[in-house]
Each structure stands twice: as C-alpha cells, then as structure tokens.
Tab-separated table of C-alpha atoms and ligand atoms in Angstrom:
chain	number	residue	atom	x	y	z
A	1	MET	CA	0.000	0.000	0.000
A	2	THR	CA	1.234	3.485	-0.761
A	3	THR	CA	0.693	6.242	1.717
A	4	ILE	CA	0.658	9.929	0.854
A	5	ASP	CA	1.579	12.118	3.784
A	6	ALA	CA	0.493	15.440	2.354
A	7	PRO	CA	-1.605	16.833	-0.469
A	8	SER	CA	0.088	16.988	-3.841
A	9	ALA	CA	0.707	20.538	-4.969
A	10	LYS	CA	-0.305	19.655	-8.513
A	11	GLY	CA	-3.727	18.324	-7.497
A	12	SER	CA	-4.610	20.985	-4.947
A	13	GLY	CA	-2.867	23.817	-6.781
A	14	SER	CA	-4.613	23.362	-10.091
A	15	ALA	CA	-7.952	22.838	-8.318
A	16	ALA	CA	-7.433	26.194	-6.564
A	17	THR	CA	-6.547	27.810	-9.892
A	18	ASP	CA	-9.613	26.350	-11.632
A	19	ARG	CA	-11.854	27.587	-8.824
A	20	PHE	CA	-10.305	31.046	-8.803
A	21	LYS	CA	-10.681	31.422	-12.567
A	22	THR	CA	-14.469	31.166	-12.241
A	23	GLU	CA	-14.505	34.472	-10.305
A	24	ARG	CA	-13.130	36.863	-12.987
A	25	LEU	CA	-13.200	39.903	-10.724
A	26	SER	CA	-12.387	43.456	-11.767
A	27	ALA	CA	-10.974	46.137	-9.465
A	28	ASP	CA	-11.806	49.394	-11.305
A	29	THR	CA	-8.295	50.718	-10.673
A	30	PRO	CA	-7.867	54.052	-12.519
A	31	PRO	CA	-4.776	54.332	-14.765
A	32	GLU	CA	-3.149	56.986	-12.531
A	33	ARG	CA	-3.281	54.636	-9.535
A	34	ALA	CA	-2.134	51.674	-11.651
A	35	LYS	CA	0.861	53.738	-12.825
A	36	MET	CA	1.844	54.663	-9.249
A	37	ILE	CA	1.609	51.068	-8.071
A	38	TYR	CA	3.524	49.629	-11.048
A	39	ASP	CA	6.258	52.275	-10.696
A	40	ASP	CA	6.676	51.445	-7.003
A	41	VAL	CA	6.659	47.682	-7.603
A	42	LEU	CA	9.280	47.936	-10.347
A	43	ASP	CA	11.395	50.404	-8.347
A	44	ALA	CA	11.287	48.080	-5.334
A	45	LEU	CA	12.212	45.086	-7.475
A	46	GLY	CA	15.005	47.034	-9.179
A	47	GLY	CA	16.295	48.108	-5.802
A	48	VAL	CA	16.460	44.498	-4.593
A	49	ILE	CA	18.263	43.374	-7.762
A	50	ARG	CA	20.859	46.151	-7.394
A	51	LYS	CA	21.251	45.747	-3.636
A	52	HIS	CA	21.981	42.025	-3.928
A	53	GLU	CA	23.644	42.197	-7.338
A	54	VAL	CA	21.397	39.454	-8.673
A	55	THR	CA	23.258	37.321	-11.222
A	56	TYR	CA	22.088	36.308	-14.692
A	57	ALA	CA	21.881	32.684	-13.513
A	58	GLU	CA	19.599	33.774	-10.664
A	59	TYR	CA	17.476	35.850	-13.026
A	60	LYS	CA	17.021	32.868	-15.354
A	61	VAL	CA	16.173	30.557	-12.460
A	62	LEU	CA	13.516	33.081	-11.426
A	63	LYS	CA	12.132	33.162	-14.973
A	64	GLN	CA	11.889	29.371	-15.096
A	65	TRP	CA	10.337	29.232	-11.625
A	66	VAL	CA	7.656	31.793	-12.550
A	67	ILE	CA	6.799	29.649	-15.581
A	68	ASP	CA	6.643	26.538	-13.381
A	69	VAL	CA	4.342	28.162	-10.809
A	70	GLY	CA	1.885	29.077	-13.549
A	71	GLU	CA	2.021	25.720	-15.295
A	72	GLY	CA	1.554	23.949	-11.953
A	73	GLY	CA	-1.467	26.112	-11.171
A	74	GLU	CA	0.218	27.279	-7.961
A	75	TRP	CA	-0.267	31.042	-8.138
A	76	PRO	CA	-3.255	31.019	-5.757
A	77	LEU	CA	-1.197	28.953	-3.324
A	78	TRP	CA	2.019	30.998	-3.529
A	79	LEU	CA	0.286	34.399	-3.478
A	80	ASP	CA	-2.020	33.541	-0.574
A	81	VAL	CA	0.871	32.140	1.463
A	82	PHE	CA	3.392	34.931	0.857
A	83	VAL	CA	1.440	38.051	-0.109
A	84	GLU	CA	-2.191	37.925	1.072
A	85	HIS	CA	-1.393	38.772	4.714
A	86	HIS	CA	-0.257	42.273	3.692
A	87	VAL	CA	-3.455	42.867	1.707
A	88	GLU	CA	-5.615	41.596	4.578
A	89	ASP	CA	-3.861	43.723	7.169
A	90	VAL	CA	-3.926	46.969	5.233
A	91	ASN	CA	-7.615	46.621	4.378
A	92	TYR	CA	-8.695	45.819	7.931
A	93	SER	CA	-6.778	48.903	9.137
A	94	ARG	CA	-8.077	51.127	6.344
A	95	HIS	CA	-11.656	50.733	7.576
A	96	GLY	CA	-10.838	51.342	11.242
A	97	PHE	CA	-12.769	48.239	12.311
A	98	HIS	CA	-13.305	47.408	15.982
A	99	GLY	CA	-14.790	43.916	15.776
A	100	THR	CA	-13.210	40.484	15.396
A	101	LYS	CA	-9.844	40.672	13.638
A	102	GLY	CA	-9.514	39.225	10.180
A	103	SER	CA	-6.931	36.930	8.676
A	104	ILE	CA	-6.216	35.635	5.184
A	105	GLU	CA	-8.709	33.541	3.215
A	106	GLY	CA	-6.105	31.278	1.653
A	107	PRO	CA	-6.665	29.235	-1.512
A	108	TYR	CA	-9.182	26.644	-0.277
A	109	TYR	CA	-12.459	28.476	0.409
A	110	ILE	CA	-15.579	27.298	-1.417
A	111	PRO	CA	-18.692	29.480	-1.187
A	112	ASN	CA	-22.193	28.141	-0.563
A	113	ALA	CA	-21.329	25.168	1.639
A	114	PRO	CA	-24.500	23.381	2.815
A	115	LYS	CA	-26.352	25.043	5.690
A	116	LEU	CA	-26.147	23.543	9.177
A	117	PRO	CA	-28.271	24.373	12.249
A	118	SER	CA	-26.888	26.467	15.134
A	119	VAL	CA	-26.093	23.309	17.104
A	120	CYS	CA	-24.344	20.931	14.737
A	121	THR	CA	-21.480	18.608	13.946
A	122	MET	CA	-19.395	19.346	10.870
A	123	PRO	CA	-19.534	16.704	8.135
A	124	MET	CA	-16.768	14.227	8.981
A	125	ARG	CA	-15.708	10.718	8.160
A	126	ASP	CA	-14.969	7.996	10.723
A	127	LYS	CA	-11.226	8.671	10.434
A	128	ASP	CA	-11.826	12.323	11.344
A	129	LEU	CA	-14.139	11.357	14.220
A	130	SER	CA	-11.398	9.202	15.727
A	131	ALA	CA	-9.150	12.281	16.032
A	132	ASP	CA	-9.636	14.820	18.856
A	133	GLN	CA	-12.941	16.664	18.718
A	134	LEU	CA	-13.481	20.352	19.421
A	135	VAL	CA	-16.794	21.762	20.648
A	136	PHE	CA	-16.746	25.393	19.611
A	137	SER	CA	-19.525	27.607	20.944
A	138	GLY	CA	-20.400	31.276	21.315
A	139	GLN	CA	-22.379	34.177	19.963
A	140	VAL	CA	-22.215	36.482	16.950
A	141	THR	CA	-22.860	40.060	18.097
A	142	ASP	CA	-22.817	43.689	17.010
A	143	LEU	CA	-20.191	46.059	18.442
A	144	ASP	CA	-22.578	46.822	21.351
A	145	GLY	CA	-22.983	43.148	22.255
A	146	THR	CA	-26.433	42.585	20.743
A	147	GLY	CA	-26.767	39.037	19.419
A	148	ILE	CA	-27.333	38.655	15.669
A	149	GLY	CA	-29.871	35.947	14.867
A	150	GLY	CA	-29.528	34.274	11.465
A	151	ALA	CA	-25.860	35.212	11.090
A	152	ARG	CA	-23.838	32.842	8.889
A	153	ILE	CA	-20.614	31.182	9.981
A	154	GLU	CA	-18.891	29.555	7.042
A	155	MET	CA	-16.251	27.208	8.375
A	156	TRP	CA	-13.717	25.053	6.544
A	157	SER	CA	-10.724	23.072	7.696
A	158	ASN	CA	-8.381	20.305	6.677
A	159	ASP	CA	-9.056	16.723	7.711
A	160	ALA	CA	-7.018	14.422	9.953
A	161	ASP	CA	-4.649	13.708	7.014
A	162	GLY	CA	-4.133	17.378	6.095
A	163	TYR	CA	-6.475	17.518	3.104
A	164	TYR	CA	-9.165	20.045	2.249
A	165	SER	CA	-12.227	18.582	0.524
A	166	GLN	CA	-12.450	19.529	-3.179
A	167	PHE	CA	-8.666	20.188	-3.228
A	168	ALA	CA	-7.326	16.665	-2.942
A	169	GLU	CA	-7.612	14.947	-6.287
A	170	GLY	CA	-7.971	11.181	-6.094
A	171	MET	CA	-8.272	11.061	-2.308
A	172	ASP	CA	-11.972	10.216	-2.376
A	173	ILE	CA	-13.013	12.832	0.176
A	174	PRO	CA	-16.744	13.661	0.306
A	175	GLU	CA	-17.461	16.960	-1.480
A	176	TRP	CA	-18.410	18.968	1.626
A	177	ASN	CA	-16.232	17.202	4.200
A	178	LEU	CA	-15.387	19.668	7.009
A	179	ARG	CA	-17.190	22.491	5.242
A	180	GLY	CA	-20.455	24.077	6.274
A	181	THR	CA	-22.490	27.264	6.680
A	182	ILE	CA	-23.734	27.360	10.265
A	183	VAL	CA	-26.736	29.636	10.853
A	184	THR	CA	-26.952	31.190	14.337
A	185	ASP	CA	-30.114	30.947	16.485
A	186	ASP	CA	-32.338	33.917	17.446
A	187	GLN	CA	-29.730	35.184	19.902
A	188	GLY	CA	-26.829	34.706	17.521
A	189	ARG	CA	-25.610	31.585	19.317
A	190	TYR	CA	-23.964	28.463	17.938
A	191	GLU	CA	-22.322	25.247	19.115
A	192	ILE	CA	-20.237	23.528	16.493
A	193	THR	CA	-18.516	20.189	16.973
A	194	THR	CA	-15.593	19.689	14.632
A	195	LEU	CA	-12.258	17.986	14.252
A	196	HIS	CA	-9.624	19.620	16.499
A	197	PRO	CA	-7.232	20.836	13.810
A	198	VAL	CA	-3.551	19.873	13.829
A	199	PRO	CA	-0.556	21.647	12.230
A	200	TYR	CA	-0.706	21.460	8.471
A	201	ARG	CA	1.854	21.455	5.705
A	202	ILE	CA	0.920	23.438	2.624
A	203	PRO	CA	1.358	21.406	-0.570
A	204	HIS	CA	5.131	21.403	-1.038
A	205	ASP	CA	5.982	18.958	-3.825
A	206	GLY	CA	5.767	21.610	-6.565
A	207	PRO	CA	7.362	25.005	-7.316
A	208	THR	CA	6.060	26.563	-4.060
A	209	GLY	CA	7.829	23.769	-2.172
A	210	LYS	CA	10.967	24.381	-4.234
A	211	PHE	CA	10.830	28.059	-3.355
A	212	ILE	CA	10.623	27.250	0.373
A	213	GLU	CA	13.424	24.699	0.115
A	214	SER	CA	15.684	27.181	-1.689
A	215	TYR	CA	15.939	29.365	1.432
A	216	GLY	CA	15.903	26.495	3.930
A	217	GLY	CA	12.371	27.246	5.133
A	218	HIS	CA	9.507	24.958	6.170
A	219	PRO	CA	6.021	24.531	4.712
A	220	TRP	CA	4.061	24.331	7.990
A	221	ARG	CA	1.068	26.328	9.113
A	222	PRO	CA	-0.080	26.097	12.731
A	223	ALA	CA	-3.355	24.251	13.372
A	224	HIS	CA	-6.162	26.521	12.210
A	225	LEU	CA	-9.870	26.864	11.515
A	226	HIS	CA	-10.976	29.044	8.596
A	227	LEU	CA	-14.095	31.164	9.003
A	228	ILE	CA	-16.169	33.792	7.233
A	229	VAL	CA	-18.777	35.309	9.545
A	230	SER	CA	-21.464	37.414	7.875
A	231	ALA	CA	-24.873	38.964	8.539
A	232	SER	CA	-26.984	41.489	6.671
A	233	GLY	CA	-25.845	45.094	7.109
A	234	ARG	CA	-22.625	43.969	8.794
A	235	ASN	CA	-19.060	43.704	7.550
A	236	ALA	CA	-18.374	40.062	6.685
A	237	ILE	CA	-15.160	39.050	8.416
A	238	THR	CA	-12.808	36.483	6.903
A	239	THR	CA	-10.581	35.095	9.620
A	240	GLN	CA	-8.794	32.111	11.125
A	241	LEU	CA	-8.516	30.790	14.668
A	242	TYR	CA	-5.389	29.234	16.159
A	243	PHE	CA	-4.340	27.385	19.322
A	244	ARG	CA	-2.185	29.097	21.928
A	245	GLY	CA	1.200	27.462	22.407
A	246	GLY	CA	0.746	25.207	19.372
A	247	ASP	CA	3.555	24.326	16.971
A	248	TYR	CA	4.316	26.912	14.263
A	249	ILE	CA	2.260	29.627	15.989
A	250	ASP	CA	5.393	31.801	15.937
A	251	ASN	CA	6.579	30.875	12.460
A	252	ASP	CA	3.546	30.306	10.245
A	253	VAL	CA	4.722	29.980	6.635
A	254	ALA	CA	1.755	32.230	5.683
A	255	SER	CA	2.429	34.914	8.368
A	256	ALA	CA	-1.296	34.940	9.201
A	257	VAL	CA	-1.380	34.470	13.005
A	258	LYS	CA	-2.651	37.298	15.246
A	259	PRO	CA	-2.733	37.304	19.060
A	260	GLU	CA	-6.477	38.133	19.076
A	261	LEU	CA	-7.254	34.948	17.170
A	262	MET	CA	-5.991	32.445	19.716
A	263	LEU	CA	-8.022	29.622	21.286
A	264	GLU	CA	-7.124	27.712	24.417
A	265	PRO	CA	-9.627	24.874	24.653
A	266	ARG	CA	-9.928	22.650	27.742
A	267	LYS	CA	-10.422	18.937	27.590
A	268	GLY	CA	-13.746	18.010	29.173
A	269	GLU	CA	-14.793	14.838	30.988
A	270	ASP	CA	-16.420	13.783	27.738
A	271	GLY	CA	-12.921	13.526	26.204
A	272	ARG	CA	-13.622	16.390	23.822
A	273	TYR	CA	-12.019	19.840	23.800
A	274	HIS	CA	-14.305	22.770	24.603
A	275	GLN	CA	-13.913	26.383	23.620
A	276	GLU	CA	-16.111	29.461	23.751
A	277	TYR	CA	-15.318	32.209	21.269
A	278	GLY	CA	-17.564	35.036	20.095
A	279	PHE	CA	-17.521	37.015	16.862
A	280	VAL	CA	-18.108	40.766	16.864
A	281	LEU	CA	-19.186	42.247	13.530
A	282	ASP	CA	-18.567	45.835	12.504
A	283	PRO	CA	-21.233	47.702	10.513
A	284	ALA	CA	-20.807	47.281	6.768
A	285	PRO	CA	-18.305	49.871	5.462
A	286	GLU	CA	-19.335	52.372	2.790
A	287	ASP	CA	-16.884	51.074	0.161
B	301	MBD	C1	-3.785	26.537	3.669
B	301	MBD	O1	-4.510	25.628	4.333
B	301	MBD	C2	-3.867	27.803	4.074
B	301	MBD	O2	-4.669	28.084	5.093
B	301	MBD	C3	-3.139	28.790	3.413
B	301	MBD	C4	-3.220	30.214	3.852
B	301	MBD	C5	-2.328	28.451	2.361
B	301	MBD	C6	-2.242	27.155	1.949
B	301	MBD	C7	-2.971	26.186	2.595
B	302	FE	FE1	-5.827	26.441	5.684
C-alpha cells in the first residue's frame, strides 16, 4: 500500500486555480493609480536586484520558476501564502474596524457550503471522528454586544490527514467534508462540533515547495480553523482561529497568526475539547 503524507501541490494547486478562474473579478483601478503602483513595484524590485547584485543565472532561475508556478497552477497557493497577509492587514486597518480581527482567506475556500443548524457537527468521516474533537460555541454580536440571529458562519478546515475537501484529487473525500455554513439561532448563538485541527503542511511537492526549500524554510502552518462570519448590514469578516502554544504559531509559513485569534480549549470529561469564542461584527463599510 502506498501512503501519501500530504496533499500533492499539482492536485490541490490546479484545483485552486480552476476555482479562482471562475470568479473573474475586476478592481476598477484608474490608470493613474495603476501607474503609481507599477512604478513602485518595479522600483522596489530594481532596488532588490541592485542591492543584492542578482546574477544572470539567478534571473534565469527566477524566470523558469515563474513559468513553473503558472504551469503547476500554484499562483493562488504561492500568493495567498506569501502576499495575502499584507493585503488583509492593510484593508482591515483602512476601515478602522473594531470587531473580530480578520486573517487571510487562503486558496481553499468554497462558497455556498451546505447550511447547518446552530447546534451541529461538521460533516466528517470515521477517520476524522477518531481524532480529537473540538466543541466550539459562542455568539455572533454587534459592536454593542447585541446578538445577531440568522448570522452565517462559514467554516472550513483540513481533515485528519491534512487535506481540504475539493482540493485533494484522487483522495476520495466527500465533497463537503469539514465544510459548512452554520446559521446562528435567534440570539446569535452556535455550538459547532468539529475535528480539532492539527498543524498542516501546505502542498510542497511543486514550485512553491521548491521556493521554500531554496531558502531552507519549512512549509508548515499552525493548526487553524478558517471562518467567514457574515450577517446582513454587517461587515463580513474572513478570519482564522489558532491554538495558543501550538507548533508553528510563531513561524507560520503564511504569516497569518494574530494574538487576538488564539483559542485555548480545555479537555472536558467527555474527552472532547471545549472552547467558547464570540464574533463581533462591525457595521458594513461604505466602500
Ligand atoms: C492553507 O490551508 C492555508 O490556510 C493557506 C493560507 C495556504 C495554503 C494552505
Ligand atoms: Fe488552511
């Protein structure tokens, strides 16, 4: 029997690329702003090349690597791991939000996961149920603490083997495994039982893995839950939750950990971990 200890970059990368391509977003960036951004990007890049006296061999390796990332469908993976955290941070700050802090979306979100009631268990297989379980409960509120009934908590996480459903070709994972849209009760409350996540290696057998290897880095992310919490008239917050003291909390390959997003669950007499955590939603911003 062959065992695969982590998702293949080719399978999950190209699935992320195919999904992303369905979005076809536009940003309405005026030419003056585009010009300023391009000038700064190229100046910064030129500065790095001059500072480090980048060689022709290095330049050609870069060229080949850029080609490989595209052909492997790994741009969503590489960009979300190494660049998205800056975009997330600057946009949270720009709005002057006060509610729950955001974090990056990453490449493996799928919208419209099946709805689940406010008290629920995430879709899991037997192998996931035999891992540690986390009972995650709390309330979605406004800034003043008022509960928001009918709020939506979209949650997704990797399974006990480190795979995300719909991004693990040939692994035979049910379509909506560990994905769901939980709808809060009248008071905004929820109690979600899920797999207690464990540290996770991003797909690293393709060009993104090569990139990490080239500087002697590691491909690990700390254990995390992905969430998008939304309600009408409120700012939808995309975030992640982590576990205090866990491995890779201080050196996440994706630089997406924040101190406000830390859980510290206690093991109950039922053998499951328990954690209360509330989400506070800002009013929807104007832009
Ligand atoms: C992940 O699971 C993830 O959360 C990010 C940000 C990048 C790659 C895989
Ligand atoms: Fe993730």
